[in-house]
Amino acid sequence: MKRAFLALGLGFLWAPVLLMAAYAFSESRVPFQWGGFSTRWFTALAANERLLEAAWLSLRIAAASASLALLLGLALGWVLARHGHFAGRPIFGALAGAPLVLPEVVTGLALLLLFVGLQALTGWPAQRGAMTVWLAHSALGMAYVAVLVQARLASLDPALEEVAADLGASPLAVFGTVTLPLIVPSLAAGWLLAFTLSLDDVVLASFVSGPGATTLPVYLFSQLRLGMTPEANALAVVMLGGAAVLGGIAWVIRRPG
Amino acid sequence: MSLLALEGVTKRFGGVVALDGLSLEIGAGEFFALLGGSGSGKSTLLRIIAGFEAPESGRVVLQGSDITRLPPPARAVAMMFQSYALFPHLSVADNIAYGLRRAGTAKDAIASRVAELVALLGLAGLEARRPHQLSGGQQQRVALARALARRPPLLLLDEPLAALDSGLREHTGLELRALQRRLGASFVMVTHDQSEALALADRVAVLEQGRIAQVASPRELYDKPATRSVARFLGAANILEAGGLPLRAEVEAPAYALRPERIRLADVLPAVNGAAAIVLEVAFRGGDALVLAQASGQVLRVVLPAGATLPEPGAAIILAWEPSALAPLLA
């Protein structure tokens, strides 16, 4: 009985993914029709300049926005967890978490209006593109990193930082030698989360992107309307493989001892 | 000359007074205990000496210089936390070396000092371990070694024995005192355990609601508690109010402390300093016996020597004591 439920649950989660992966190896042009085993779509994928370009752009934006989100989220989580009471703290805390609960269309529209307004006022950004997508994704990722950092800091014994100061460490040295090493796991998790969020975001990128800066999800989404080929399936298999490798690395790192 | 002087230190948290104009002097090479219940202000006092809290008024003077406004890293004071606060990401040796590294000590000097402390505290063979791989007693010794690494003239200990198993506590406490004697540094220990304070310290300050109720040697504190609340906190003593039982003491006071071992059984009820009583409980304790006796509205604790014939519960007895046994309580 228990096994049956387990199988049902796993099937619900994984059957669509596996089915999609299987069709990547189909000869047929129609993505939902089995036409015999073939790797032609992987070959086609390797030759599809626009798709590869979009994928490369997406990876770069994801890495860059995860990194910026890490820095800003670290600072934000640190302030929220360690600087107790200051004027406006409740409002600040609520605003910091807003991107987590705001619908993405709202965030996207707000950012679009911001960029357009800024351009009218200051001339910057001259054009919406990779830069504006990067900023938008960083803002979203920052909130997630901040939550993780804040939770980790809150669970640390404050005496650890106090004893470091007591032993002669300046505030900067306390942060570098005690705080930072102890929150590294949540920083790594935060970076990966922000990276993933950026990599599969369609909504924000659709709002704030411009000509010549099409990210992979936006490209795939636009291809849907023109009719998909199993190239998309092949790409999904490649990304699945990449995610599996990353997940494996994370698992090895996090294993204690 | 005193090593540390606190002058009129006052600290409030919100509307609550944690320390109320407290003054105290601690000598060089002294083992000093701050004894008090929860909320007495003893931990706040320790944190003010270490620099983690700033007093609203008053001064903290260490070795003749005012350190009231100095941040913790700039103070020649080391603190051992109740939780030990060992760095979980560093080995035992790196934990001990932490303060020396921050001070920019040369590599070989650090190595020799760490080796010295490892030997001093019996941590040989554990240098490469992480804190979570150590027993509670070992963790306590690593925390101690780390605090001592820079040879601070003053070491603050926040409930140093509270996290240990009861079996380990007595032994570790005596080791702590032997270490303090050997190093000649001043130790200031915060504790809520009166027997710990009396057993280890040269002098004990009893704290109540942010004020010092009494500072005295353990012997004096035990024999002559200054107030009712000190006597009550130290436990075991009987508190006799003037005007209750017929009393005649050497000094007039509103109340007296009477140690249970100074009460004896008598055959005839004396005119003063005696009471007729009914035995409630008798507990044989090996070296002696504890008798709880009901005497005119008050239960008296009486400790009888092991050789004495013990009364049965319910028996009528007569208790008596010398005038010198009555220690006057001022408040």
Coordinates of C-alpha atoms in Angstrom, one line a residue:
Chain A
M1 CA 0.0 0.0 0.0
K2 CA 2.7 2.4 1.1
R3 CA 4.8 1.4 -1.9
A4 CA 1.9 2.0 -4.2
F5 CA 1.5 5.6 -3.0
L6 CA 5.2 6.1 -3.2
A7 CA 5.2 4.9 -6.8
L8 CA 2.2 7.1 -7.6
G9 CA 3.8 10.1 -6.1
L10 CA 7.2 9.5 -7.8
G11 CA 5.4 8.9 -11.1
F12 CA 3.4 12.1 -10.8
L13 CA 6.7 14.0 -10.2
W14 CA 9.0 12.3 -12.7
A15 CA 6.8 10.7 -15.5
P16 CA 6.5 14.0 -17.4
V17 CA 10.2 14.7 -17.1
L18 CA 11.2 11.2 -18.2
L19 CA 8.7 11.2 -21.0
M20 CA 10.1 14.5 -22.3
A21 CA 13.6 13.2 -22.0
A22 CA 12.7 10.1 -23.9
Y23 CA 11.2 12.0 -26.8
A24 CA 14.5 13.9 -27.2
F25 CA 15.8 10.6 -28.6
S26 CA 12.9 10.3 -31.1
E27 CA 13.4 10.5 -34.8
S28 CA 10.0 12.1 -35.4
R29 CA 9.6 15.8 -36.0
V30 CA 6.5 16.0 -33.8
P31 CA 7.6 16.3 -30.2
F32 CA 4.9 13.9 -29.0
Q33 CA 5.3 11.1 -31.5
W34 CA 7.8 8.2 -31.3
G35 CA 9.6 7.8 -34.6
G36 CA 12.4 5.4 -33.7
F37 CA 15.7 6.1 -31.8
S38 CA 17.8 9.0 -33.0
T39 CA 20.2 11.6 -31.7
R40 CA 19.5 14.0 -34.6
W41 CA 17.9 16.6 -32.3
F42 CA 21.1 16.8 -30.3
T43 CA 23.0 17.4 -33.5
A44 CA 20.4 20.0 -34.5
L45 CA 20.7 21.6 -31.1
A46 CA 24.4 22.0 -31.5
A47 CA 23.8 23.8 -34.8
N48 CA 21.0 26.1 -33.6
E49 CA 22.9 29.4 -33.2
R50 CA 20.0 31.4 -31.8
L51 CA 19.1 28.8 -29.2
L52 CA 22.7 28.4 -28.1
E53 CA 23.2 32.1 -27.9
A54 CA 20.1 32.4 -25.8
A55 CA 21.3 29.6 -23.5
W56 CA 24.8 31.2 -23.2
L57 CA 23.2 34.6 -22.3
S58 CA 20.9 33.0 -19.8
L59 CA 23.8 31.2 -18.1
R60 CA 25.8 34.4 -17.9
I61 CA 22.9 36.5 -16.6
A62 CA 22.1 33.7 -14.0
A63 CA 25.7 33.6 -12.8
A64 CA 26.0 37.4 -12.6
S65 CA 22.6 38.0 -11.0
A66 CA 23.2 35.2 -8.5
S67 CA 26.5 36.8 -7.5
L68 CA 25.0 40.3 -7.1
A69 CA 22.1 38.8 -5.2
L70 CA 24.5 37.1 -2.9
L71 CA 26.3 40.3 -2.0
L72 CA 23.2 42.3 -1.5
G73 CA 21.3 39.5 0.2
L74 CA 24.2 38.9 2.6
A75 CA 24.2 42.6 3.6
L76 CA 20.4 42.6 3.9
G77 CA 20.2 39.4 5.9
W78 CA 23.0 40.6 8.2
V79 CA 21.3 43.9 8.9
L80 CA 18.0 42.2 9.6
A81 CA 19.5 39.5 11.9
R82 CA 22.2 41.4 13.7
H83 CA 21.2 45.1 14.0
G84 CA 18.3 44.6 16.4
H85 CA 16.1 47.6 16.6
F86 CA 16.4 50.7 14.5
A87 CA 13.9 53.2 13.3
G88 CA 11.7 51.8 10.5
R89 CA 13.0 48.2 11.1
P90 CA 9.5 46.5 10.7
I91 CA 8.8 48.4 7.5
F92 CA 12.3 47.7 6.2
G93 CA 11.9 44.0 7.0
A94 CA 8.6 43.7 5.3
L95 CA 9.9 45.5 2.2
A96 CA 12.9 43.3 2.0
G97 CA 10.7 40.2 1.8
A98 CA 8.2 41.8 -0.6
P99 CA 9.7 40.2 -3.8
L100 CA 9.0 36.8 -2.3
V101 CA 5.3 37.4 -2.2
L102 CA 4.6 39.9 -5.0
P103 CA 3.3 38.4 -8.2
E104 CA 6.1 38.4 -10.8
V105 CA 3.9 40.3 -13.2
V106 CA 3.7 43.1 -10.7
T107 CA 7.4 43.2 -10.0
G108 CA 8.1 43.0 -13.8
L109 CA 5.8 45.8 -14.6
A110 CA 7.1 48.0 -11.7
L111 CA 10.7 47.4 -12.9
L112 CA 9.8 48.2 -16.5
L113 CA 8.2 51.5 -15.4
L114 CA 11.3 52.2 -13.3
F115 CA 13.7 51.6 -16.1
V116 CA 11.6 53.6 -18.6
G117 CA 11.3 56.5 -16.1
L118 CA 15.0 56.4 -15.3
Q119 CA 15.8 56.5 -19.0
A120 CA 13.5 59.6 -19.5
L121 CA 15.1 61.3 -16.5
T122 CA 18.8 60.4 -16.7
G123 CA 19.2 58.8 -20.1
W124 CA 20.3 55.6 -18.3
P125 CA 19.7 52.7 -19.2
A126 CA 19.9 53.7 -22.8
Q127 CA 18.4 50.5 -23.9
R128 CA 16.8 47.6 -22.1
G129 CA 18.7 44.4 -22.5
A130 CA 20.9 42.0 -20.6
M131 CA 21.8 44.7 -18.1
T132 CA 18.2 45.3 -17.0
V133 CA 17.4 41.6 -16.9
W134 CA 20.5 41.2 -14.7
L135 CA 19.3 43.9 -12.3
A136 CA 15.8 42.6 -12.2
H137 CA 16.9 39.0 -11.4
S138 CA 19.4 40.3 -8.8
A139 CA 16.6 42.1 -7.0
L140 CA 14.5 38.9 -6.9
G141 CA 17.4 36.7 -5.9
M142 CA 18.5 39.1 -3.2
A143 CA 15.3 38.5 -1.2
Y144 CA 15.8 34.8 -1.2
V145 CA 19.5 35.0 -0.2
A146 CA 18.5 37.5 2.6
V147 CA 16.0 35.0 4.0
L148 CA 18.5 32.2 4.0
V149 CA 21.3 34.3 5.6
Q150 CA 19.0 35.8 8.2
A151 CA 17.7 32.3 9.3
R152 CA 21.3 31.0 9.5
L153 CA 22.5 34.0 11.5
A154 CA 19.6 33.8 13.8
S155 CA 20.5 30.2 14.6
L156 CA 24.1 30.9 15.5
D157 CA 25.1 31.4 19.1
P158 CA 25.7 35.2 19.4
A159 CA 28.5 34.3 21.9
L160 CA 30.6 33.0 19.0
E161 CA 30.9 36.6 17.7
E162 CA 31.3 38.0 21.1
V163 CA 34.1 35.7 22.1
A164 CA 35.9 36.5 18.9
A165 CA 35.7 40.2 19.8
D166 CA 36.8 39.4 23.3
L167 CA 39.9 37.7 21.9
G168 CA 40.9 40.9 20.1
A169 CA 39.2 40.6 16.7
S170 CA 38.1 43.8 15.1
P171 CA 34.5 43.8 13.8
L172 CA 35.8 43.1 10.3
A173 CA 37.9 40.3 11.5
V174 CA 35.0 38.8 13.5
F175 CA 33.0 38.8 10.3
G176 CA 35.7 37.3 8.2
T177 CA 37.0 34.7 10.5
V178 CA 33.8 33.6 12.4
T179 CA 30.6 34.8 10.8
L180 CA 31.4 34.2 7.2
P181 CA 32.8 30.7 7.5
L182 CA 29.8 29.7 9.5
I183 CA 27.2 30.9 7.0
V184 CA 28.9 29.6 3.9
P185 CA 26.4 26.8 3.5
S186 CA 23.5 29.1 3.3
L187 CA 25.4 31.5 1.0
A188 CA 26.1 28.6 -1.4
A189 CA 22.4 27.5 -1.2
G190 CA 21.3 31.1 -1.8
W191 CA 23.6 31.5 -4.8
L192 CA 22.3 28.3 -6.4
L193 CA 18.7 29.3 -5.7
A194 CA 19.2 32.8 -7.2
F195 CA 20.9 31.1 -10.2
T196 CA 18.0 28.7 -10.8
L197 CA 15.4 31.5 -10.4
S198 CA 17.2 33.6 -13.0
L199 CA 17.7 30.6 -15.3
D200 CA 14.0 29.7 -15.6
D201 CA 12.4 33.1 -15.3
V202 CA 10.2 34.1 -18.2
V203 CA 8.0 36.8 -16.7
L204 CA 10.5 39.3 -15.5
A205 CA 12.7 38.8 -18.5
S206 CA 9.8 39.4 -20.9
F207 CA 9.1 42.7 -19.2
V208 CA 12.5 44.2 -18.8
S209 CA 14.4 42.7 -21.7
G210 CA 15.0 44.4 -25.0
P211 CA 16.1 43.6 -28.5
G212 CA 19.0 41.3 -28.9
A213 CA 18.8 40.1 -25.3
T214 CA 16.6 37.0 -25.5
T215 CA 17.1 34.6 -22.6
L216 CA 16.6 30.9 -23.1
P217 CA 13.2 30.6 -21.4
V218 CA 11.9 33.6 -23.3
Y219 CA 13.2 32.1 -26.6
L220 CA 11.7 28.7 -25.8
F221 CA 8.4 30.3 -25.0
S222 CA 8.3 32.2 -28.2
Q223 CA 9.2 29.0 -30.2
L224 CA 6.1 27.4 -28.7
R225 CA 3.9 29.6 -30.8
L226 CA 5.8 28.7 -34.0
G227 CA 5.6 25.0 -33.2
M228 CA 8.2 23.2 -31.2
T229 CA 10.7 20.7 -32.4
P230 CA 12.3 18.0 -30.2
E231 CA 15.3 20.3 -30.1
A232 CA 13.8 21.8 -26.9
N233 CA 13.5 18.3 -25.5
A234 CA 17.2 17.7 -26.3
L235 CA 18.1 21.0 -24.6
A236 CA 16.1 19.9 -21.5
V237 CA 18.0 16.7 -21.3
V238 CA 21.3 18.6 -21.4
M239 CA 20.1 20.9 -18.7
L240 CA 18.8 18.0 -16.6
G241 CA 22.2 16.4 -16.9
G242 CA 23.9 19.6 -15.8
A243 CA 21.5 20.0 -12.8
A244 CA 22.2 16.3 -11.8
V245 CA 25.9 17.0 -11.8
L246 CA 25.5 20.2 -9.8
G247 CA 23.2 18.4 -7.4
G248 CA 25.7 15.6 -7.0
I249 CA 28.5 18.0 -6.2
A250 CA 26.3 19.8 -3.7
W251 CA 25.5 16.5 -2.1
V252 CA 29.1 15.5 -1.8
I253 CA 30.1 18.9 -0.3
R254 CA 27.3 18.8 2.3
R255 CA 27.9 15.3 3.4
P256 CA 29.3 15.7 7.0
G257 CA 32.8 14.6 7.9
Chain B
M1 CA 46.4 47.9 44.7
S2 CA 43.3 46.6 43.1
L3 CA 43.3 45.1 39.6
L4 CA 39.8 46.0 38.8
A5 CA 37.6 48.7 40.3
L6 CA 33.9 49.3 39.5
E7 CA 32.7 52.7 40.6
G8 CA 28.9 53.4 40.9
V9 CA 28.0 51.3 37.9
T10 CA 24.4 51.6 36.8
K11 CA 22.7 49.8 34.0
R12 CA 19.1 49.7 32.9
F13 CA 17.3 47.5 30.3
G14 CA 14.2 49.5 29.3
G15 CA 12.7 50.4 32.7
V16 CA 14.3 47.5 34.6
V17 CA 17.4 48.4 36.7
A18 CA 19.9 45.6 36.2
L19 CA 22.7 47.3 38.2
D20 CA 22.1 50.0 40.7
G21 CA 25.2 52.1 41.5
L22 CA 27.3 49.1 42.1
S23 CA 30.9 49.5 43.4
L24 CA 33.4 46.7 43.8
E25 CA 37.2 46.2 43.9
I26 CA 38.9 43.0 42.9
G27 CA 42.6 42.4 43.8
A28 CA 45.4 41.0 41.7
G29 CA 45.6 37.2 41.9
E30 CA 42.2 36.9 43.5
F31 CA 39.6 34.3 42.8
F32 CA 36.4 36.3 43.1
A33 CA 32.8 35.0 42.9
L34 CA 29.7 36.9 42.0
L35 CA 26.9 35.0 43.5
G36 CA 23.2 35.7 42.9
G37 CA 19.9 34.3 41.6
S38 CA 18.6 34.9 38.2
G39 CA 17.9 38.6 37.6
S40 CA 20.4 39.7 40.3
G41 CA 22.5 41.4 37.7
K42 CA 25.6 39.2 38.0
S43 CA 25.8 38.3 34.3
T44 CA 25.2 42.0 33.3
L45 CA 28.1 43.0 35.5
L46 CA 30.4 40.4 33.8
R47 CA 29.3 41.7 30.4
I48 CA 30.1 45.3 31.4
I49 CA 33.5 44.3 32.6
A50 CA 34.1 42.5 29.2
G51 CA 32.7 45.5 27.3
F52 CA 29.7 43.8 25.7
E53 CA 27.4 46.2 27.6
A54 CA 28.0 49.9 28.4
P55 CA 26.8 51.2 31.7
E56 CA 24.6 54.3 31.9
S57 CA 26.8 55.8 34.6
G58 CA 29.8 54.8 36.6
R59 CA 33.3 53.7 35.7
V60 CA 35.2 50.5 35.0
V61 CA 38.9 50.8 35.9
L62 CA 41.4 48.1 35.0
Q63 CA 45.0 48.4 36.3
G64 CA 44.5 52.1 37.0
S65 CA 43.1 53.1 33.6
D66 CA 39.5 53.8 32.8
I67 CA 38.2 51.3 30.3
T68 CA 34.5 52.1 30.5
R69 CA 34.2 53.2 26.9
L70 CA 36.7 50.8 25.3
P71 CA 35.3 48.1 23.0
P72 CA 35.9 44.4 23.9
P73 CA 38.9 43.8 21.6
A74 CA 40.8 46.7 23.3
R75 CA 40.4 45.3 26.8
A76 CA 43.0 43.2 28.6
V77 CA 40.2 40.9 29.8
A78 CA 39.2 37.5 28.6
M79 CA 35.9 35.8 29.1
M80 CA 34.8 32.2 29.1
F81 CA 31.2 31.9 28.1
Q82 CA 28.7 29.5 29.8
S83 CA 28.2 27.8 26.4
Y84 CA 32.0 27.9 25.8
A85 CA 31.3 29.3 22.3
L86 CA 34.0 27.3 20.7
F87 CA 34.4 28.0 17.0
P88 CA 32.8 24.9 15.4
H89 CA 34.7 25.4 12.1
L90 CA 38.2 25.4 13.7
S91 CA 40.3 22.7 15.3
V92 CA 41.2 22.7 19.0
A93 CA 44.6 24.1 18.2
D94 CA 43.2 26.9 15.9
N95 CA 40.6 27.7 18.6
I96 CA 43.3 28.2 21.2
A97 CA 45.5 30.2 18.7
Y98 CA 42.6 32.5 17.7
G99 CA 43.5 35.4 20.0
L100 CA 47.2 35.1 19.3
R101 CA 46.6 35.3 15.5
R102 CA 44.5 38.4 15.9
A103 CA 47.3 40.0 17.9
G104 CA 49.7 39.3 15.1
T105 CA 51.9 37.0 17.1
A106 CA 54.7 35.3 15.2
K107 CA 54.0 31.8 13.9
D108 CA 56.5 29.9 16.0
A109 CA 55.5 31.9 19.1
I110 CA 51.9 30.9 18.5
A111 CA 52.9 27.2 18.1
S112 CA 54.9 27.1 21.3
R113 CA 52.2 29.0 23.3
V114 CA 49.5 26.6 22.0
A115 CA 51.7 23.6 22.9
E116 CA 52.2 25.0 26.4
L117 CA 48.4 25.5 26.9
V118 CA 47.7 22.0 25.5
A119 CA 50.1 20.6 28.1
L120 CA 48.8 22.8 30.9
L121 CA 45.2 21.8 30.4
G122 CA 45.7 18.1 29.5
L123 CA 44.5 18.3 25.9
A124 CA 47.4 16.4 24.3
G125 CA 46.3 14.4 21.3
L126 CA 43.2 16.4 20.7
E127 CA 44.8 19.3 18.8
A128 CA 43.3 18.4 15.4
R129 CA 39.8 17.6 16.7
R130 CA 36.8 19.8 16.1
P131 CA 34.8 21.0 19.1
H132 CA 31.9 18.6 18.4
Q133 CA 34.2 15.7 18.7
L134 CA 35.0 16.5 22.3
S135 CA 33.4 15.7 25.6
G136 CA 31.9 18.5 27.8
G137 CA 34.9 18.5 30.1
Q138 CA 37.3 18.7 27.2
Q139 CA 35.3 21.5 25.6
Q140 CA 35.5 23.4 28.9
R141 CA 39.3 23.1 29.0
V142 CA 39.6 24.2 25.3
A143 CA 37.5 27.3 26.1
L144 CA 39.8 27.9 29.1
A145 CA 42.9 27.5 27.1
R146 CA 41.7 29.9 24.4
A147 CA 40.8 32.5 27.0
L148 CA 44.2 32.2 28.7
A149 CA 46.3 32.2 25.5
R150 CA 47.1 35.9 25.6
R151 CA 47.9 35.8 29.4
P152 CA 45.1 38.2 30.4
P153 CA 45.5 39.6 33.9
L154 CA 41.8 39.1 34.4
L155 CA 39.7 36.2 33.4
L156 CA 35.9 36.3 33.5
L157 CA 34.1 33.0 33.9
D158 CA 30.3 32.9 33.3
E159 CA 28.9 29.8 35.1
P160 CA 32.1 27.8 34.2
L161 CA 30.8 24.6 35.7
A162 CA 27.1 24.8 34.9
A163 CA 27.3 22.9 31.6
L164 CA 29.2 19.9 33.1
D165 CA 27.8 16.7 34.5
S166 CA 27.4 16.9 38.3
G167 CA 30.0 14.2 38.8
L168 CA 32.6 16.3 37.0
R169 CA 31.7 19.6 38.5
E170 CA 33.5 19.3 41.9
H171 CA 36.7 18.0 40.4
T172 CA 36.8 20.6 37.6
G173 CA 36.1 23.4 40.0
L174 CA 39.1 22.4 42.1
E175 CA 41.3 22.1 39.0
L176 CA 40.1 25.6 38.0
R177 CA 41.2 27.0 41.4
A178 CA 44.6 25.2 41.2
L179 CA 45.1 26.7 37.8
Q180 CA 44.3 30.2 39.0
R181 CA 46.8 29.8 41.9
R182 CA 49.5 28.6 39.5
L183 CA 48.9 31.4 37.0
G184 CA 48.5 34.1 39.6
A185 CA 45.8 35.8 37.4
S186 CA 42.6 37.2 38.8
F187 CA 39.5 35.1 38.1
V188 CA 36.0 36.5 38.4
M189 CA 33.4 33.8 38.3
V190 CA 29.6 34.3 38.0
T191 CA 27.6 31.5 39.6
H192 CA 24.1 30.9 41.1
D193 CA 25.4 27.9 43.1
Q194 CA 26.4 29.0 46.6
S195 CA 28.4 25.9 47.4
E196 CA 30.5 26.4 44.2
A197 CA 31.2 30.0 45.2
L198 CA 32.0 29.1 48.8
A199 CA 34.2 26.2 47.8
L200 CA 36.3 28.0 45.2
A201 CA 36.5 31.7 45.8
D202 CA 38.7 33.8 48.0
R203 CA 36.0 36.4 48.3
V204 CA 32.3 36.2 47.3
A205 CA 30.0 39.1 46.5
V206 CA 26.3 38.3 47.0
L207 CA 24.2 40.3 44.4
E208 CA 20.6 41.1 44.9
Q209 CA 18.5 43.2 42.5
G210 CA 21.6 44.9 41.0
R211 CA 23.1 45.7 44.4
I212 CA 25.8 44.1 46.5
A213 CA 24.2 42.6 49.6
Q214 CA 27.5 41.5 51.1
V215 CA 31.2 41.0 50.1
A216 CA 33.1 38.7 52.3
S217 CA 35.3 35.6 52.5
P218 CA 33.4 32.3 52.2
R219 CA 34.0 31.6 55.9
E220 CA 32.7 35.0 57.0
L221 CA 29.7 34.8 54.7
Y222 CA 28.8 31.4 56.1
D223 CA 29.3 32.4 59.7
K224 CA 28.0 36.0 59.6
P225 CA 25.6 36.6 56.8
A226 CA 24.8 40.3 56.8
T227 CA 21.1 40.2 56.0
R228 CA 18.1 37.9 56.1
S229 CA 18.1 37.5 52.3
V230 CA 21.8 36.6 52.2
A231 CA 21.3 34.0 55.0
R232 CA 18.3 32.7 53.1
F233 CA 20.2 32.5 49.8
L234 CA 23.2 30.7 51.3
G235 CA 20.6 28.3 52.6
A236 CA 20.7 25.9 55.6
A237 CA 20.8 28.5 58.3
N238 CA 17.8 29.1 60.6
I239 CA 16.6 32.7 60.7
L240 CA 15.2 33.7 64.1
E241 CA 13.3 37.0 64.3
A242 CA 13.8 39.0 67.5
G243 CA 10.7 38.9 69.6
G244 CA 9.8 35.3 68.7
L245 CA 11.7 32.8 70.8
P246 CA 13.4 34.1 73.9
L247 CA 16.8 35.1 72.6
R248 CA 19.9 36.7 74.1
A249 CA 22.6 37.5 71.7
E250 CA 26.0 39.3 72.0
V251 CA 24.8 42.1 69.7
E252 CA 21.2 43.4 69.4
A253 CA 19.7 42.9 65.9
P254 CA 16.2 42.7 64.3
A255 CA 17.0 39.0 63.4
Y256 CA 19.6 36.4 63.8
A257 CA 21.0 33.5 61.8
L258 CA 21.5 30.3 63.7
R259 CA 23.6 27.5 62.0
P260 CA 21.9 24.1 62.4
E261 CA 25.1 22.5 63.7
R262 CA 25.3 24.9 66.6
I263 CA 22.0 23.8 68.1
R264 CA 22.2 20.9 70.6
L265 CA 19.7 18.8 72.5
A266 CA 19.2 19.8 76.2
D267 CA 17.6 18.1 79.2
V268 CA 16.1 21.3 80.7
L269 CA 14.6 24.2 78.9
P270 CA 16.8 27.3 79.4
A271 CA 15.2 30.7 80.1
V272 CA 16.7 32.1 76.9
N273 CA 18.3 30.7 73.8
G274 CA 16.3 27.5 73.9
A275 CA 13.0 26.0 72.6
A276 CA 10.7 23.1 73.2
A277 CA 10.1 21.3 69.9
I278 CA 8.5 18.3 68.2
V279 CA 10.6 16.2 65.8
L280 CA 9.1 16.2 62.3
E281 CA 11.7 14.4 60.3
V282 CA 15.1 12.7 60.9
A283 CA 17.5 12.2 58.1
F284 CA 20.7 10.2 58.7
R285 CA 23.4 11.5 56.4
G286 CA 26.4 9.4 57.3
G287 CA 28.7 12.0 58.8
D288 CA 25.8 13.6 60.7
A289 CA 22.1 13.7 61.0
L290 CA 19.6 16.4 60.0
V291 CA 16.6 16.9 62.3
L292 CA 13.6 19.1 61.4
A293 CA 11.9 20.2 64.5
Q294 CA 8.7 22.3 65.0
A295 CA 9.2 25.0 67.6
S296 CA 6.5 27.6 68.3
G297 CA 5.4 28.2 64.8
Q298 CA 8.8 27.8 63.1
V299 CA 10.6 24.7 61.7
L300 CA 14.2 24.6 62.9
R301 CA 16.9 22.7 61.1
V302 CA 19.2 20.9 63.5
V303 CA 22.3 19.0 62.6
L304 CA 23.4 16.5 65.2
P305 CA 26.8 14.8 65.2
A306 CA 26.9 11.1 64.0
G307 CA 27.5 9.7 67.5
A308 CA 24.5 11.3 69.1
T309 CA 21.4 9.3 70.0
L310 CA 18.8 10.4 67.4
P311 CA 15.3 11.2 68.5
E312 CA 12.3 9.5 66.8
P313 CA 9.8 11.6 64.7
G314 CA 7.0 12.8 66.9
A315 CA 9.2 12.9 70.0
A316 CA 9.2 16.1 72.2
I317 CA 12.8 17.5 72.5
I318 CA 14.4 20.5 74.0
L319 CA 16.8 22.6 71.8
A320 CA 19.4 25.0 73.1
W321 CA 22.3 27.2 71.8
E322 CA 24.9 29.6 73.0
P323 CA 24.5 33.4 72.6
S324 CA 27.6 33.4 70.4
A325 CA 25.8 31.1 67.9
L326 CA 23.3 33.9 67.0
A327 CA 24.8 35.9 64.1
P328 CA 23.1 39.3 63.9
L329 CA 21.3 40.1 60.6
L330 CA 21.0 43.8 59.9
A331 CA 18.1 43.7 57.4

